[in-house]
């Protein structure tokens, strides 16, 4: 499951719990509205690293123990209401199944691909990855303001390729019908 799909799954579950939509009516509803414009977040790098590493550490411990209670209880009330520990276990089962160790995020430097921004509904959003030699850990996070603190509202994480893949060259053009092949004769001794 991709990071975006995981984040969307967690966010949809949260939206169902905090709105009048039920999961069934949300599935049959028309396309979701276009994302609202965001503004740059005023958060320093250390604050961002604390949020990022705390969330990934909680997810890593939950995956290793199979207990998602602490991850759920640290999150924003809307996230907690929409996601019981069993549901979080289902959402992140692919990380457990693949035995993904997220603890490297505690010491590696993240590379941001989406700079911290405040969404129109007042949430902090950012995304990026932790590079490593063999693979990279991609992440996307959303935090809600709760009592003057940022609390986890959406989380996506997955492993991706460590290096960008080289483009595949197009196949060589086929000779035109009736065209003679350029036959090269072997050199004379």
GROMACS .gro file of C-alpha atoms in nm:
model
  189
    1UNK     CA    1   0.000   0.000   0.000
    2UNK     CA    2   0.141   0.339  -0.088
    3UNK     CA    3   0.203   0.619   0.157
    4UNK     CA    4  -0.068   0.833  -0.003
    5UNK     CA    5  -0.320   0.549   0.012
    6UNK     CA    6  -0.241   0.489   0.378
    7UNK     CA    7  -0.272   0.858   0.461
    8UNK     CA    8  -0.596   0.882   0.267
    9UNK     CA    9  -0.734   0.574   0.448
   10UNK     CA   10  -0.649   0.720   0.788
   11UNK     CA   11  -0.782   1.063   0.694
   12UNK     CA   12  -1.108   0.924   0.554
   13UNK     CA   13  -1.161   0.724   0.870
   14UNK     CA   14  -1.103   1.038   1.071
   15UNK     CA   15  -1.340   1.240   0.857
   16UNK     CA   16  -1.613   0.978   0.896
   17UNK     CA   17  -1.583   0.999   1.271
   18UNK     CA   18  -1.589   1.377   1.279
   19UNK     CA   19  -1.864   1.438   1.024
   20UNK     CA   20  -2.215   1.323   0.952
   21UNK     CA   21  -2.094   1.100   0.668
   22UNK     CA   22  -2.097   0.729   0.723
   23UNK     CA   23  -1.840   0.509   0.548
   24UNK     CA   24  -2.111   0.378   0.316
   25UNK     CA   25  -2.237   0.722   0.215
   26UNK     CA   26  -1.882   0.853   0.176
   27UNK     CA   27  -1.801   0.577  -0.072
   28UNK     CA   28  -2.101   0.662  -0.288
   29UNK     CA   29  -2.054   1.039  -0.266
   30UNK     CA   30  -1.920   1.236  -0.562
   31UNK     CA   31  -1.552   1.320  -0.597
   32UNK     CA   32  -1.402   1.492  -0.292
   33UNK     CA   33  -1.354   1.868  -0.328
   34UNK     CA   34  -1.020   1.992  -0.460
   35UNK     CA   35  -0.760   2.052  -0.190
   36UNK     CA   36  -0.768   2.400  -0.047
   37UNK     CA   37  -0.467   2.625  -0.090
   38UNK     CA   38  -0.214   2.608   0.191
   39UNK     CA   39   0.019   2.865   0.345
   40UNK     CA   40   0.377   2.814   0.457
   41UNK     CA   41   0.399   2.694   0.819
   42UNK     CA   42   0.598   2.891   1.072
   43UNK     CA   43   0.773   2.599   1.243
   44UNK     CA   44   1.145   2.562   1.300
   45UNK     CA   45   1.340   2.257   1.185
   46UNK     CA   46   1.384   2.120   1.539
   47UNK     CA   47   1.011   2.139   1.609
   48UNK     CA   48   0.938   1.964   1.281
   49UNK     CA   49   1.195   1.691   1.357
   50UNK     CA   50   1.039   1.631   1.698
   51UNK     CA   51   0.692   1.585   1.547
   52UNK     CA   52   0.821   1.363   1.268
   53UNK     CA   53   1.042   1.142   1.485
   54UNK     CA   54   0.785   1.105   1.764
   55UNK     CA   55   0.520   0.990   1.517
   56UNK     CA   56   0.750   0.744   1.339
   57UNK     CA   57   0.888   0.614   1.670
   58UNK     CA   58   0.535   0.552   1.799
   59UNK     CA   59   0.445   0.376   1.472
   60UNK     CA   60   0.764   0.167   1.486
   61UNK     CA   61   0.695   0.057   1.844
   62UNK     CA   62   0.333  -0.019   1.758
   63UNK     CA   63   0.443  -0.231   1.463
   64UNK     CA   64   0.700  -0.420   1.670
   65UNK     CA   65   0.464  -0.493   1.958
   66UNK     CA   66   0.137  -0.520   1.767
   67UNK     CA   67  -0.011  -0.271   2.016
   68UNK     CA   68  -0.138   0.050   1.850
   69UNK     CA   69  -0.292   0.199   2.164
   70UNK     CA   70  -0.013   0.449   2.235
   71UNK     CA   71  -0.001   0.567   1.872
   72UNK     CA   72  -0.378   0.620   1.884
   73UNK     CA   73  -0.377   0.789   2.225
   74UNK     CA   74  -0.100   1.035   2.129
   75UNK     CA   75  -0.295   1.150   1.823
   76UNK     CA   76  -0.558   1.419   1.784
   77UNK     CA   77  -0.904   1.337   1.921
   78UNK     CA   78  -1.053   1.308   1.569
   79UNK     CA   79  -0.787   1.054   1.471
   80UNK     CA   80  -0.836   0.857   1.792
   81UNK     CA   81  -1.216   0.855   1.752
   82UNK     CA   82  -1.190   0.721   1.397
   83UNK     CA   83  -0.916   0.465   1.449
   84UNK     CA   84  -0.930   0.201   1.718
   85UNK     CA   85  -0.606   0.005   1.775
   86UNK     CA   86  -0.731  -0.290   1.568
   87UNK     CA   87  -0.802  -0.066   1.271
   88UNK     CA   88  -0.456   0.090   1.293
   89UNK     CA   89  -0.312  -0.261   1.302
   90UNK     CA   90  -0.493  -0.337   0.977
   91UNK     CA   91  -0.383  -0.013   0.813
   92UNK     CA   92  -0.016  -0.068   0.894
   93UNK     CA   93  -0.014  -0.449   0.854
   94UNK     CA   94   0.206  -0.420   0.544
   95UNK     CA   95   0.485  -0.264   0.754
   96UNK     CA   96   0.465  -0.547   1.008
   97UNK     CA   97   0.444  -0.813   0.739
   98UNK     CA   98   0.755  -0.675   0.567
   99UNK     CA   99   0.930  -0.628   0.906
  100UNK     CA  100   1.007  -0.264   0.828
  101UNK     CA  101   1.229  -0.110   1.096
  102UNK     CA  102   1.151   0.261   1.128
  103UNK     CA  103   1.404   0.326   1.406
  104UNK     CA  104   1.658   0.468   1.160
  105UNK     CA  105   1.436   0.775   1.138
  106UNK     CA  106   1.558   0.868   1.486
  107UNK     CA  107   1.911   0.938   1.359
  108UNK     CA  108   1.887   1.002   0.984
  109UNK     CA  109   1.818   1.343   0.835
  110UNK     CA  110   1.490   1.367   0.645
  111UNK     CA  111   1.462   1.522   0.302
  112UNK     CA  112   1.138   1.715   0.265
  113UNK     CA  113   0.946   1.693  -0.063
  114UNK     CA  114   0.647   1.895   0.065
  115UNK     CA  115   0.759   2.183   0.284
  116UNK     CA  116   0.560   2.237   0.606
  117UNK     CA  117   0.236   2.410   0.521
  118UNK     CA  118  -0.080   2.506   0.702
  119UNK     CA  119  -0.387   2.379   0.519
  120UNK     CA  120  -0.701   2.589   0.490
  121UNK     CA  121  -0.853   2.396   0.784
  122UNK     CA  122  -0.553   2.489   1.003
  123UNK     CA  123  -0.360   2.160   0.994
  124UNK     CA  124   0.014   2.119   0.954
  125UNK     CA  125   0.107   1.906   0.651
  126UNK     CA  126   0.446   1.793   0.522
  127UNK     CA  127   0.604   1.499   0.339
  128UNK     CA  128   0.944   1.362   0.249
  129UNK     CA  129   1.176   1.068   0.291
  130UNK     CA  130   1.473   0.935   0.482
  131UNK     CA  131   1.742   0.825   0.235
  132UNK     CA  132   1.951   0.514   0.293
  133UNK     CA  133   2.179   0.291   0.088
  134UNK     CA  134   1.932   0.014   0.010
  135UNK     CA  135   1.591   0.183   0.025
  136UNK     CA  136   1.427   0.495   0.151
  137UNK     CA  137   1.147   0.553   0.397
  138UNK     CA  138   0.880   0.782   0.248
  139UNK     CA  139   0.644   0.964   0.483
  140UNK     CA  140   0.353   1.205   0.476
  141UNK     CA  141   0.202   1.358   0.789
  142UNK     CA  142  -0.082   1.578   0.897
  143UNK     CA  143  -0.110   1.734   1.244
  144UNK     CA  144  -0.406   1.911   1.403
  145UNK     CA  145  -0.373   2.188   1.663
  146UNK     CA  146  -0.503   2.063   1.999
  147UNK     CA  147  -0.468   2.274   2.315
  148UNK     CA  148  -0.169   2.464   2.173
  149UNK     CA  149   0.015   2.151   2.052
  150UNK     CA  150   0.038   1.972   1.720
  151UNK     CA  151  -0.117   1.624   1.745
  152UNK     CA  152  -0.104   1.355   1.479
  153UNK     CA  153  -0.408   1.350   1.249
  154UNK     CA  154  -0.282   1.158   0.945
  155UNK     CA  155   0.019   0.936   0.882
  156UNK     CA  156   0.154   0.752   0.580
  157UNK     CA  157   0.481   0.559   0.559
  158UNK     CA  158   0.629   0.315   0.311
  159UNK     CA  159   0.958   0.198   0.166
  160UNK     CA  160   1.064   0.313  -0.178
  161UNK     CA  161   1.360   0.286  -0.407
  162UNK     CA  162   1.683   0.439  -0.280
  163UNK     CA  163   1.771   0.592  -0.614
  164UNK     CA  164   1.561   0.723  -0.895
  165UNK     CA  165   1.514   0.464  -1.167
  166UNK     CA  166   1.678   0.541  -1.499
  167UNK     CA  167   1.432   0.594  -1.780
  168UNK     CA  168   1.392   0.300  -2.013
  169UNK     CA  169   1.519   0.390  -2.360
  170UNK     CA  170   1.264   0.360  -2.639
  171UNK     CA  171   1.302   0.058  -2.865
  172UNK     CA  172   1.513   0.103  -3.176
  173UNK     CA  173   1.305   0.196  -3.477
  174UNK     CA  174   1.222  -0.092  -3.708
  175UNK     CA  175   1.365  -0.071  -4.060
  176UNK     CA  176   1.127   0.053  -4.322
  177UNK     CA  177   0.964  -0.219  -4.532
  178UNK     CA  178   1.174  -0.299  -4.837
  179UNK     CA  179   1.482  -0.126  -4.698
  180UNK     CA  180   1.804  -0.319  -4.738
  181UNK     CA  181   2.001  -0.401  -4.431
  182UNK     CA  182   2.345  -0.253  -4.419
  183UNK     CA  183   2.542  -0.570  -4.464
  184UNK     CA  184   2.897  -0.545  -4.355
  185UNK     CA  185   3.137  -0.794  -4.501
  186UNK     CA  186   3.399  -0.943  -4.275
  187UNK     CA  187   3.742  -0.791  -4.327
  188UNK     CA  188   3.970  -0.975  -4.568
  189UNK     CA  189   4.269  -1.145  -4.410
   0.00000   0.00000   0.00000
